[in-house]
Amino acid sequence: MSSLCVLRTRLPATMQRRFSLDVSAPLLRTQGYIDGRWVSAASVFPVLDPATGEEIARVSDCGPAEAKQAVDAAYRAFHSWKLRSAKDRSVVLRKWFDLLTLHKEDLARLITFECGKPLQESRGEIAYSASFLEWFSEEARRVYGDVVPSPARDRKILLLKQPTGVASIITPWNFPSAMITRKVGAALAAGCTVVVKPAEDTPLSALALAELAEQAGVPAGVFNVVPCSREKTPSVGQVLCTDPLVAKISFTGSTATGKILLKMAADTVKKASMELGGHAPFIVFDSADVEMAVSGAMNSKFRNSGQTCVCSNRFLVQSKIHDVFVEKLGRAMDAELVLGHGSEPSTTQGPLINNRAAEKVEAQISDAVSRGAKVLRGGRRLDGSFVQPTLLTDVSTDMICTREETFGPLLPVIRFDTEEEALAIANASNVGLAGYFFSQDVSQIWRVAEALEVGMVGVNEGLLSTPEATFGGVKQSGLGREGSKYGVDEYLEVKYMCFGGLKP
């Protein structure tokens, strides 16, 4: 381990001081938002700064009664919202986008304090979050049906697209703003109404979005937010996934939780889209541009301290290029990664979301070392939920870190010899969200891109998310797609209209 890496991954002395969440009052909301009103629950739950463990707010702890109120409000609002013209819905979404852009600094600070990610990344998330509202404001006016040639002269065949109805939106903590707008933007564009249940760790971003939605003119009941604690999450989730008035559920989170929600939704045969766990391979072939591959690895692995669903989890490097790649990667980690509170300008690596997350990474490192892996950088857990960015070599496929998603700043490198070997390792998983590889061989690029069993492929690129493209996985990584022109389809039903009795 280099001395520079040791120095830069100690927690800075400034971590001993208190950090203040300085956000304008209208955006710091702590009540639920139901039917256009701010609603208090019988109790509250704390929201903690994961970097310090200090309480930054207390939020209304909504339960099944509030969830039911929100569903009923959304159902009532649906009958008028679906009748608004596509242009009207487009204008409202565009105003919401403008307000997110206007308040981007306050919204970014909310993310940093409740989620822990560095402020620069939080600003990036707000831009990304706003981009979905902009994109779907445009797509709202492009929900086209079809006129199909009829086999009979006395009838016409029309295929109409109509909104599904009330959608339950259940989102994770790692992108507390963007995961909402990616779903809700599409739903509102289609004419659906929504009830959002944000993650218990990060409700403040969702409530700030509600405040701005109201300012943008989103009608009462169209957008509802039901925050709740971990203890009340199962009962709230039960309402959102079983109530007969809910027509659709959209969830981003773990595969295990997604399976539970699908089972609950099955009794009423709801539409469902699921963006579930990933275990992304990152392959570096001998023909790769090493500098480009190192840059891609840094972007893909260490964004949000490794806490992204498309984060690279297994690094496969071909033998000829292995040593030089590992050396350059270690130097990049030394130079670029600085642990600290997300509000500090120099910080590039914040804390993990909580102690459980840190314990998971710690356990994976310990397991790998016990099975023969070597620690080249990092390797230790620090105060609270901070974990040093860690580089392991001599990694084998029997180690837990190569079989289970990490969700932390652990980069394990597996050496391989042939393309076939790399693909076999990469595809030996029951999930398939994203995959990445680096090669300058055009024939290999086509072969590998088609052979990888994932929903998204980054070729010579470590960052691939954009509203213009589809987002989603195969295998047990989920159902359906978000973003792109296809994202609206998840909130639409296709109705066949046979218009008969026409005189030829």
Short mmCIF file of C-alpha atoms in Angstrom, two decimals:
data_model
loop_
_atom_site.label_atom_id
_atom_site.label_comp_id
_atom_site.label_asym_id
_atom_site.label_seq_id
_atom_site.Cartn_x
_atom_site.Cartn_y
_atom_site.Cartn_z
CA MET A 1 0.00 0.00 0.00
CA SER A 2 1.47 3.36 -0.96
CA SER A 3 2.07 5.92 1.77
CA LEU A 4 0.24 8.52 -0.30
CA CYS A 5 -2.88 6.36 -0.33
CA VAL A 6 -2.68 5.89 3.43
CA LEU A 7 -2.36 9.65 3.94
CA ARG A 8 -5.21 10.67 1.64
CA THR A 9 -7.68 8.10 2.93
CA ARG A 10 -7.46 9.09 6.57
CA LEU A 11 -10.46 11.11 7.61
CA PRO A 12 -9.55 14.80 7.56
CA ALA A 13 -9.35 16.81 10.76
CA THR A 14 -12.35 18.86 9.59
CA MET A 15 -14.50 15.79 10.22
CA GLN A 16 -14.27 16.67 13.90
CA ARG A 17 -16.34 19.82 13.40
CA ARG A 18 -20.10 20.09 12.93
CA PHE A 19 -21.55 20.42 9.46
CA SER A 20 -24.70 22.44 8.91
CA LEU A 21 -27.42 21.69 6.37
CA ASP A 22 -28.02 25.18 5.01
CA VAL A 23 -31.06 24.88 2.73
CA SER A 24 -33.77 27.45 2.06
CA ALA A 25 -36.86 26.86 4.20
CA PRO A 26 -39.43 26.04 1.48
CA LEU A 27 -37.33 23.10 0.28
CA LEU A 28 -36.64 21.57 3.68
CA ARG A 29 -39.95 19.77 4.13
CA THR A 30 -40.53 17.18 6.83
CA GLN A 31 -44.21 16.23 6.44
CA GLY A 32 -45.84 13.85 4.03
CA TYR A 33 -47.39 15.29 0.88
CA ILE A 34 -50.86 13.93 0.11
CA ASP A 35 -53.54 15.38 -2.17
CA GLY A 36 -51.73 18.70 -2.42
CA ARG A 37 -51.43 19.13 1.37
CA TRP A 38 -48.57 18.74 3.82
CA VAL A 39 -49.63 16.04 6.27
CA SER A 40 -48.23 15.19 9.70
CA ALA A 41 -48.23 11.63 11.02
CA ALA A 42 -48.64 10.52 14.64
CA SER A 43 -44.88 10.06 15.01
CA VAL A 44 -41.61 11.07 13.38
CA PHE A 45 -38.36 9.33 12.49
CA PRO A 46 -34.82 10.77 12.32
CA VAL A 47 -32.83 11.42 9.17
CA LEU A 48 -29.11 11.13 9.84
CA ASP A 49 -26.02 12.53 8.14
CA PRO A 50 -24.19 9.27 7.29
CA ALA A 51 -20.83 11.05 7.49
CA THR A 52 -21.24 12.13 11.11
CA GLY A 53 -24.19 10.15 12.45
CA GLU A 54 -25.83 13.41 13.53
CA GLU A 55 -29.54 14.01 13.14
CA ILE A 56 -30.35 16.56 10.44
CA ALA A 57 -34.17 16.38 10.50
CA ARG A 58 -37.20 14.54 11.84
CA VAL A 59 -39.73 13.46 9.25
CA SER A 60 -43.36 12.38 9.58
CA ASP A 61 -43.50 8.60 9.92
CA CYS A 62 -46.43 7.78 7.67
CA GLY A 63 -48.15 4.43 7.98
CA PRO A 64 -50.70 2.37 6.06
CA ALA A 65 -53.49 4.87 6.78
CA GLU A 66 -51.56 7.71 5.12
CA ALA A 67 -50.55 5.41 2.28
CA LYS A 68 -54.20 4.58 1.67
CA GLN A 69 -55.10 8.27 1.72
CA ALA A 70 -52.43 8.92 -0.89
CA VAL A 71 -53.66 6.09 -3.13
CA ASP A 72 -57.24 7.36 -2.91
CA ALA A 73 -56.12 10.91 -3.72
CA ALA A 74 -54.09 9.70 -6.68
CA TYR A 75 -57.06 7.69 -7.96
CA ARG A 76 -59.36 10.71 -7.79
CA ALA A 77 -56.80 12.93 -9.49
CA PHE A 78 -56.18 10.37 -12.24
CA HIS A 79 -59.63 10.90 -13.73
CA SER A 80 -58.89 14.55 -14.46
CA TRP A 81 -55.12 14.37 -15.11
CA LYS A 82 -55.53 11.74 -17.84
CA LEU A 83 -57.94 14.10 -19.63
CA ARG A 84 -55.43 16.96 -19.73
CA SER A 85 -53.94 17.37 -23.17
CA ALA A 86 -50.48 16.02 -23.79
CA LYS A 87 -49.32 19.58 -24.35
CA ASP A 88 -50.68 20.66 -20.94
CA ARG A 89 -48.86 17.83 -19.19
CA SER A 90 -45.73 18.70 -21.14
CA VAL A 91 -45.85 22.32 -19.98
CA VAL A 92 -46.21 21.33 -16.31
CA LEU A 93 -43.26 18.92 -16.50
CA ARG A 94 -41.16 21.58 -18.19
CA LYS A 95 -41.93 24.05 -15.38
CA TRP A 96 -40.91 21.41 -12.85
CA PHE A 97 -37.63 20.93 -14.74
CA ASP A 98 -36.99 24.68 -14.68
CA LEU A 99 -37.51 24.80 -10.91
CA LEU A 100 -35.11 21.93 -10.28
CA THR A 101 -32.50 23.74 -12.32
CA LEU A 102 -33.15 27.00 -10.45
CA HIS A 103 -32.76 25.35 -7.03
CA LYS A 104 -29.96 22.94 -7.92
CA GLU A 105 -27.60 24.05 -5.14
CA ASP A 106 -30.11 23.55 -2.32
CA LEU A 107 -31.25 20.25 -3.78
CA ALA A 108 -27.65 19.07 -4.09
CA ARG A 109 -26.94 19.91 -0.45
CA LEU A 110 -29.95 17.88 0.62
CA ILE A 111 -28.56 14.86 -1.22
CA THR A 112 -25.09 15.30 0.26
CA PHE A 113 -26.34 15.54 3.83
CA GLU A 114 -28.85 12.70 3.76
CA CYS A 115 -27.06 10.38 1.30
CA GLY A 116 -23.40 11.23 1.91
CA LYS A 117 -22.19 11.64 -1.66
CA PRO A 118 -19.74 14.45 -2.47
CA LEU A 119 -21.35 17.77 -3.36
CA GLN A 120 -19.99 17.73 -6.90
CA GLU A 121 -21.65 14.37 -7.48
CA SER A 122 -24.86 15.64 -5.88
CA ARG A 123 -24.90 18.54 -8.33
CA GLY A 124 -24.49 16.01 -11.10
CA GLU A 125 -27.42 14.02 -9.77
CA ILE A 126 -29.68 17.09 -9.75
CA ALA A 127 -28.75 17.82 -13.37
CA TYR A 128 -29.43 14.16 -14.19
CA SER A 129 -32.69 14.26 -12.21
CA ALA A 130 -33.87 17.39 -13.99
CA SER A 131 -32.96 15.92 -17.38
CA PHE A 132 -35.65 13.25 -17.01
CA LEU A 133 -38.32 15.88 -16.43
CA GLU A 134 -37.10 17.73 -19.51
CA TRP A 135 -36.97 14.54 -21.59
CA PHE A 136 -40.41 13.29 -20.59
CA SER A 137 -41.93 16.75 -20.98
CA GLU A 138 -40.97 16.34 -24.62
CA GLU A 139 -42.02 12.69 -24.87
CA ALA A 140 -45.47 13.52 -23.45
CA ARG A 141 -46.40 14.91 -26.88
CA ARG A 142 -45.12 11.83 -28.73
CA VAL A 143 -47.30 9.04 -27.34
CA TYR A 144 -48.42 7.76 -30.71
CA GLY A 145 -50.94 5.00 -31.44
CA ASP A 146 -51.30 3.10 -34.71
CA VAL A 147 -53.73 2.73 -37.58
CA VAL A 148 -53.37 -0.85 -38.82
CA PRO A 149 -54.42 -2.00 -42.31
CA SER A 150 -57.61 -4.03 -41.91
CA PRO A 151 -58.25 -7.39 -43.58
CA ALA A 152 -61.86 -6.31 -44.24
CA ARG A 153 -63.05 -3.27 -46.20
CA ASP A 154 -65.91 -2.46 -43.81
CA ARG A 155 -63.79 -1.83 -40.72
CA LYS A 156 -60.79 0.09 -39.44
CA ILE A 157 -58.27 -1.12 -36.88
CA LEU A 158 -56.88 1.43 -34.43
CA LEU A 159 -54.45 0.86 -31.55
CA LEU A 160 -54.84 3.50 -28.84
CA LYS A 161 -52.38 4.15 -26.01
CA GLN A 162 -53.96 5.10 -22.70
CA PRO A 163 -52.52 5.72 -19.22
CA THR A 164 -52.46 2.74 -16.89
CA GLY A 165 -53.73 4.52 -13.76
CA VAL A 166 -52.28 5.03 -10.29
CA ALA A 167 -48.62 4.03 -10.03
CA SER A 168 -46.80 3.20 -6.80
CA ILE A 169 -43.21 4.46 -7.01
CA ILE A 170 -40.76 2.89 -4.53
CA THR A 171 -37.25 4.31 -4.72
CA PRO A 172 -33.78 3.74 -3.19
CA TRP A 173 -31.45 5.99 -1.21
CA ASN A 174 -28.43 6.04 -3.51
CA PHE A 175 -30.03 8.39 -6.07
CA PRO A 176 -32.80 9.94 -3.95
CA SER A 177 -33.83 12.50 -6.57
CA ALA A 178 -33.05 10.96 -9.97
CA MET A 179 -34.71 7.63 -9.27
CA ILE A 180 -37.94 9.52 -8.59
CA THR A 181 -37.89 11.79 -11.63
CA ARG A 182 -36.93 8.95 -13.99
CA LYS A 183 -40.09 7.10 -12.97
CA VAL A 184 -42.46 9.97 -12.21
CA GLY A 185 -41.55 11.96 -15.31
CA ALA A 186 -42.62 9.06 -17.51
CA ALA A 187 -45.75 8.37 -15.45
CA LEU A 188 -47.01 11.95 -15.52
CA ALA A 189 -46.19 12.31 -19.20
CA ALA A 190 -48.36 9.27 -19.92
CA GLY A 191 -51.25 10.66 -17.87
CA CYS A 192 -50.79 8.50 -14.75
CA THR A 193 -50.76 9.73 -11.16
CA VAL A 194 -48.30 8.52 -8.53
CA VAL A 195 -47.65 7.75 -4.88
CA VAL A 196 -43.94 7.87 -4.02
CA LYS A 197 -42.43 5.99 -1.09
CA PRO A 198 -38.84 7.22 -0.75
CA ALA A 199 -36.14 5.27 1.07
CA GLU A 200 -36.20 5.79 4.83
CA ASP A 201 -32.60 7.09 4.76
CA THR A 202 -33.30 9.83 2.21
CA PRO A 203 -36.84 11.27 2.36
CA LEU A 204 -35.83 14.94 2.26
CA SER A 205 -35.01 14.93 -1.47
CA ALA A 206 -38.40 13.44 -2.31
CA LEU A 207 -40.23 16.01 -0.20
CA ALA A 208 -38.27 18.85 -1.82
CA LEU A 209 -39.39 17.50 -5.20
CA ALA A 210 -42.98 17.64 -3.95
CA GLU A 211 -42.57 21.28 -2.97
CA LEU A 212 -41.28 22.13 -6.44
CA ALA A 213 -43.97 20.02 -8.12
CA GLU A 214 -46.60 22.10 -6.34
CA GLN A 215 -44.87 25.30 -7.44
CA ALA A 216 -44.77 23.98 -11.02
CA GLY A 217 -48.54 23.49 -11.06
CA VAL A 218 -48.75 19.71 -10.69
CA PRO A 219 -52.39 19.34 -9.54
CA ALA A 220 -53.32 18.05 -6.09
CA GLY A 221 -53.26 14.26 -5.91
CA VAL A 222 -51.16 13.77 -9.04
CA PHE A 223 -47.88 13.55 -7.11
CA ASN A 224 -47.96 12.24 -3.53
CA VAL A 225 -45.07 11.41 -1.18
CA VAL A 226 -45.42 9.04 1.78
CA PRO A 227 -42.19 8.97 3.85
CA CYS A 228 -41.83 6.32 6.53
CA SER A 229 -39.31 4.64 8.81
CA ARG A 230 -37.73 1.23 8.26
CA GLU A 231 -40.18 -0.21 10.80
CA LYS A 232 -43.25 0.99 8.89
CA THR A 233 -41.92 0.23 5.42
CA PRO A 234 -43.45 -3.28 5.20
CA SER A 235 -46.96 -2.10 6.10
CA VAL A 236 -46.78 0.89 3.74
CA GLY A 237 -45.39 -1.30 0.99
CA GLN A 238 -48.25 -3.73 1.54
CA VAL A 239 -50.78 -0.98 0.77
CA LEU A 240 -48.89 0.30 -2.26
CA CYS A 241 -48.55 -3.16 -3.78
CA THR A 242 -51.96 -4.67 -2.97
CA ASP A 243 -54.54 -1.85 -3.05
CA PRO A 244 -56.94 -2.53 -5.95
CA LEU A 245 -56.83 1.15 -6.97
CA VAL A 246 -53.11 0.86 -7.77
CA ALA A 247 -52.61 -0.29 -11.36
CA LYS A 248 -48.82 -0.27 -11.58
CA ILE A 249 -45.76 -0.54 -9.34
CA SER A 250 -42.27 0.64 -10.18
CA PHE A 251 -39.42 -0.31 -7.86
CA THR A 252 -35.67 0.21 -7.78
CA GLY A 253 -33.78 -1.77 -5.17
CA SER A 254 -32.51 -5.21 -4.29
CA THR A 255 -33.54 -8.36 -6.13
CA ALA A 256 -34.73 -9.92 -2.87
CA THR A 257 -37.07 -7.03 -2.10
CA GLY A 258 -38.27 -6.88 -5.70
CA LYS A 259 -39.38 -10.52 -5.51
CA ILE A 260 -41.41 -9.78 -2.38
CA LEU A 261 -43.14 -6.83 -4.06
CA LEU A 262 -43.89 -8.88 -7.17
CA LYS A 263 -45.54 -11.56 -5.05
CA MET A 264 -47.69 -8.94 -3.31
CA ALA A 265 -48.68 -7.39 -6.63
CA ALA A 266 -49.59 -10.72 -8.19
CA ASP A 267 -52.96 -11.12 -6.45
CA THR A 268 -54.35 -8.06 -8.25
CA VAL A 269 -52.26 -8.65 -11.40
CA LYS A 270 -50.66 -5.23 -11.43
CA LYS A 271 -48.25 -4.07 -14.09
CA ALA A 272 -44.73 -3.98 -12.66
CA SER A 273 -41.36 -2.62 -13.67
CA MET A 274 -38.36 -3.57 -11.56
CA GLU A 275 -34.81 -2.27 -11.65
CA LEU A 276 -33.08 -4.70 -9.32
CA GLY A 277 -29.59 -5.72 -8.24
CA GLY A 278 -26.54 -5.76 -10.47
CA HIS A 279 -23.15 -7.44 -10.42
CA ALA A 280 -21.47 -5.67 -13.31
CA PRO A 281 -18.37 -7.17 -14.92
CA PHE A 282 -15.62 -4.80 -16.11
CA ILE A 283 -13.37 -6.51 -18.66
CA VAL A 284 -10.02 -5.15 -19.88
CA PHE A 285 -8.69 -6.99 -22.92
CA ASP A 286 -5.04 -6.98 -24.05
CA SER A 287 -5.90 -4.64 -26.95
CA ALA A 288 -7.39 -1.99 -24.64
CA ASP A 289 -6.13 1.56 -24.28
CA VAL A 290 -4.86 1.25 -20.70
CA GLU A 291 -5.25 4.91 -19.77
CA MET A 292 -8.83 4.88 -21.05
CA ALA A 293 -9.55 1.67 -19.14
CA VAL A 294 -8.15 3.08 -15.90
CA SER A 295 -10.25 6.22 -16.28
CA GLY A 296 -13.31 4.10 -16.97
CA ALA A 297 -12.62 1.96 -13.92
CA MET A 298 -12.31 5.01 -11.66
CA ASN A 299 -15.58 6.46 -12.94
CA SER A 300 -17.49 3.22 -12.85
CA LYS A 301 -16.27 1.95 -9.48
CA PHE A 302 -15.87 4.95 -7.21
CA ARG A 303 -18.86 7.14 -8.12
CA ASN A 304 -20.91 7.55 -4.93
CA SER A 305 -18.28 5.45 -3.14
CA GLY A 306 -19.27 2.41 -5.17
CA GLN A 307 -22.95 2.66 -4.23
CA THR A 308 -24.61 2.59 -7.65
CA CYS A 309 -26.65 -0.20 -9.20
CA VAL A 310 -24.54 -0.10 -12.37
CA CYS A 311 -21.27 0.09 -10.44
CA SER A 312 -18.62 -2.34 -11.69
CA ASN A 313 -18.25 -5.19 -9.23
CA ARG A 314 -15.93 -7.74 -10.87
CA PHE A 315 -12.82 -6.55 -12.71
CA LEU A 316 -11.42 -9.02 -15.23
CA VAL A 317 -8.05 -8.09 -16.75
CA GLN A 318 -6.27 -10.13 -19.44
CA SER A 319 -2.87 -11.48 -18.49
CA LYS A 320 -0.64 -9.49 -20.84
CA ILE A 321 -2.02 -6.15 -19.68
CA HIS A 322 -2.80 -7.10 -16.07
CA ASP A 323 0.26 -5.74 -14.28
CA VAL A 324 0.42 -2.38 -16.05
CA PHE A 325 -3.32 -1.85 -15.58
CA VAL A 326 -3.14 -2.58 -11.85
CA GLU A 327 -0.11 -0.30 -11.41
CA LYS A 328 -1.74 2.63 -13.22
CA LEU A 329 -5.04 2.07 -11.41
CA GLY A 330 -3.29 2.17 -8.04
CA ARG A 331 -1.62 5.45 -8.96
CA ALA A 332 -4.96 6.93 -10.04
CA MET A 333 -6.52 5.91 -6.72
CA ASP A 334 -3.63 7.58 -4.86
CA ALA A 335 -4.00 10.80 -6.83
CA GLU A 336 -7.77 11.16 -7.08
CA LEU A 337 -9.53 9.62 -4.08
CA VAL A 338 -9.99 11.70 -0.95
CA LEU A 339 -12.28 10.64 1.89
CA GLY A 340 -14.29 13.19 3.83
CA HIS A 341 -17.63 14.85 4.41
CA GLY A 342 -19.41 15.39 1.12
CA SER A 343 -19.71 19.14 1.66
CA GLU A 344 -15.90 19.57 1.70
CA PRO A 345 -14.67 20.75 -1.73
CA SER A 346 -11.75 18.29 -1.78
CA THR A 347 -13.85 15.21 -0.99
CA THR A 348 -14.32 12.63 -3.73
CA GLN A 349 -15.36 9.73 -1.48
CA GLY A 350 -18.07 10.11 1.13
CA PRO A 351 -19.27 7.57 3.68
CA LEU A 352 -21.34 4.51 2.95
CA ILE A 353 -25.00 4.99 3.75
CA ASN A 354 -24.86 3.27 7.15
CA ASN A 355 -22.88 0.87 9.33
CA ARG A 356 -24.53 -2.20 7.81
CA ALA A 357 -23.20 -1.21 4.40
CA ALA A 358 -19.70 -0.71 5.80
CA GLU A 359 -19.82 -4.06 7.58
CA LYS A 360 -20.72 -5.79 4.32
CA VAL A 361 -17.69 -4.35 2.50
CA GLU A 362 -15.46 -5.14 5.48
CA ALA A 363 -16.66 -8.75 5.45
CA GLN A 364 -16.01 -9.12 1.71
CA ILE A 365 -12.45 -7.79 2.10
CA SER A 366 -11.80 -10.15 5.00
CA ASP A 367 -13.15 -13.13 3.05
CA ALA A 368 -11.04 -12.32 0.00
CA VAL A 369 -7.83 -11.91 2.03
CA SER A 370 -8.49 -15.18 3.86
CA ARG A 371 -8.69 -16.92 0.47
CA GLY A 372 -5.42 -15.49 -0.85
CA ALA A 373 -6.21 -12.04 -2.24
CA LYS A 374 -3.59 -9.31 -1.84
CA VAL A 375 -4.47 -5.78 -0.66
CA LEU A 376 -2.68 -3.21 -2.84
CA ARG A 377 -4.61 -0.15 -1.68
CA GLY A 378 -6.86 0.58 1.27
CA GLY A 379 -8.37 -2.44 2.98
CA ARG A 380 -9.61 -0.87 6.19
CA ARG A 381 -12.82 0.47 7.62
CA LEU A 382 -12.42 3.87 9.26
CA ASP A 383 -14.66 5.87 11.61
CA GLY A 384 -18.41 5.29 11.32
CA SER A 385 -19.40 4.04 7.87
CA PHE A 386 -16.29 5.20 6.04
CA VAL A 387 -14.35 2.50 4.18
CA GLN A 388 -11.04 3.04 2.41
CA PRO A 389 -11.18 2.60 -1.37
CA THR A 390 -9.66 -0.86 -1.70
CA LEU A 391 -7.77 -2.56 -4.55
CA LEU A 392 -7.36 -6.34 -4.42
CA THR A 393 -5.39 -8.63 -6.74
CA ASP A 394 -5.00 -12.41 -6.93
CA VAL A 395 -8.77 -12.60 -6.72
CA SER A 396 -10.57 -15.86 -7.56
CA THR A 397 -14.17 -16.61 -8.44
CA ASP A 398 -14.82 -18.46 -5.16
CA MET A 399 -14.53 -15.22 -3.15
CA ILE A 400 -17.73 -13.54 -1.94
CA CYS A 401 -16.86 -10.24 -3.64
CA THR A 402 -17.03 -11.97 -7.04
CA ARG A 403 -20.31 -13.75 -6.28
CA GLU A 404 -22.33 -11.04 -4.49
CA GLU A 405 -22.92 -7.36 -5.21
CA THR A 406 -20.67 -5.20 -2.99
CA PHE A 407 -22.17 -1.69 -3.06
CA GLY A 408 -19.01 -0.13 -1.74
CA PRO A 409 -15.51 1.03 -2.76
CA LEU A 410 -13.98 -2.43 -3.25
CA LEU A 411 -12.24 -3.18 -6.55
CA PRO A 412 -11.26 -6.87 -6.95
CA VAL A 413 -9.13 -7.81 -9.98
CA ILE A 414 -9.30 -11.27 -11.57
CA ARG A 415 -6.63 -12.25 -14.09
CA PHE A 416 -7.84 -14.13 -17.21
CA ASP A 417 -6.22 -15.53 -20.36
CA THR A 418 -8.86 -15.86 -23.12
CA GLU A 419 -11.97 -14.04 -24.29
CA GLU A 420 -14.02 -17.19 -23.75
CA GLU A 421 -12.82 -17.41 -20.15
CA ALA A 422 -13.73 -13.78 -19.49
CA LEU A 423 -17.23 -14.19 -20.92
CA ALA A 424 -17.82 -17.35 -18.92
CA ILE A 425 -16.91 -15.56 -15.69
CA ALA A 426 -18.86 -12.41 -16.61
CA ASN A 427 -22.04 -14.35 -17.44
CA ALA A 428 -21.87 -16.70 -14.45
CA SER A 429 -24.43 -14.68 -12.50
CA ASN A 430 -28.19 -14.77 -12.04
CA VAL A 431 -28.36 -10.99 -12.55
CA GLY A 432 -27.47 -8.88 -15.56
CA LEU A 433 -27.91 -5.13 -15.27
CA ALA A 434 -24.80 -3.49 -16.73
CA GLY A 435 -21.46 -4.65 -18.10
CA TYR A 436 -18.34 -2.85 -19.32
CA PHE A 437 -15.35 -3.80 -21.42
CA PHE A 438 -12.38 -2.12 -23.03
CA SER A 439 -10.94 -3.22 -26.36
CA GLN A 440 -9.63 -1.68 -29.57
CA ASP A 441 -10.42 -4.80 -31.61
CA VAL A 442 -13.57 -4.03 -33.61
CA SER A 443 -14.47 -7.67 -34.21
CA GLN A 444 -14.04 -8.43 -30.52
CA ILE A 445 -16.18 -5.42 -29.60
CA TRP A 446 -19.13 -6.78 -31.57
CA ARG A 447 -18.66 -10.34 -30.29
CA VAL A 448 -18.42 -9.39 -26.63
CA ALA A 449 -21.16 -6.74 -26.71
CA GLU A 450 -23.59 -9.29 -28.10
CA ALA A 451 -22.41 -12.12 -25.82
CA LEU A 452 -22.60 -10.27 -22.48
CA GLU A 453 -25.81 -11.20 -20.67
CA VAL A 454 -26.72 -7.71 -19.46
CA GLY A 455 -29.24 -5.01 -20.32
CA MET A 456 -26.66 -2.24 -20.80
CA VAL A 457 -23.13 -2.39 -22.18
CA GLY A 458 -20.42 0.24 -21.89
CA VAL A 459 -17.78 -0.20 -24.60
CA ASN A 460 -14.65 1.81 -23.78
CA GLU A 461 -16.85 3.86 -21.44
CA GLY A 462 -17.47 3.64 -17.71
CA LEU A 463 -20.44 6.01 -17.49
CA LEU A 464 -23.48 5.16 -19.60
CA SER A 465 -26.62 6.63 -17.98
CA THR A 466 -28.55 9.24 -19.96
CA PRO A 467 -32.29 9.99 -20.33
CA GLU A 468 -32.14 9.31 -24.07
CA ALA A 469 -31.20 5.64 -23.57
CA THR A 470 -32.99 2.69 -22.00
CA PHE A 471 -32.10 1.67 -18.44
CA GLY A 472 -32.80 -1.85 -17.22
CA GLY A 473 -31.53 -5.39 -16.96
CA VAL A 474 -32.03 -9.03 -17.85
CA LYS A 475 -32.18 -12.21 -15.76
CA GLN A 476 -33.01 -11.32 -12.14
CA SER A 477 -31.96 -7.69 -12.60
CA GLY A 478 -35.51 -6.72 -13.35
CA LEU A 479 -38.44 -6.18 -15.66
CA GLY A 480 -39.09 -3.36 -18.11
CA ARG A 481 -37.07 -0.31 -19.08
CA GLU A 482 -36.81 3.25 -17.82
CA GLY A 483 -35.70 6.35 -19.68
CA SER A 484 -35.69 6.77 -23.46
CA LYS A 485 -38.79 6.77 -25.64
CA TYR A 486 -39.61 3.34 -24.22
CA GLY A 487 -39.86 4.61 -20.63
CA VAL A 488 -43.36 6.02 -21.21
CA ASP A 489 -44.58 2.64 -22.48
CA GLU A 490 -44.28 1.22 -18.96
CA TYR A 491 -47.19 3.49 -17.94
CA LEU A 492 -49.44 2.87 -20.94
CA GLU A 493 -51.97 0.25 -21.99
CA VAL A 494 -52.57 -0.49 -25.67
CA LYS A 495 -56.28 -0.64 -26.48
CA TYR A 496 -57.44 -2.25 -29.72
CA MET A 497 -60.40 -0.44 -31.30
CA CYS A 498 -62.22 -2.19 -34.13
CA PHE A 499 -64.38 0.36 -35.94
CA GLY A 500 -66.84 -1.65 -38.00
CA GLY A 501 -69.98 -1.13 -40.04
CA LEU A 502 -68.29 1.17 -42.55
CA LYS A 503 -69.56 1.27 -46.10
CA PRO A 504 -66.86 0.41 -48.59
#
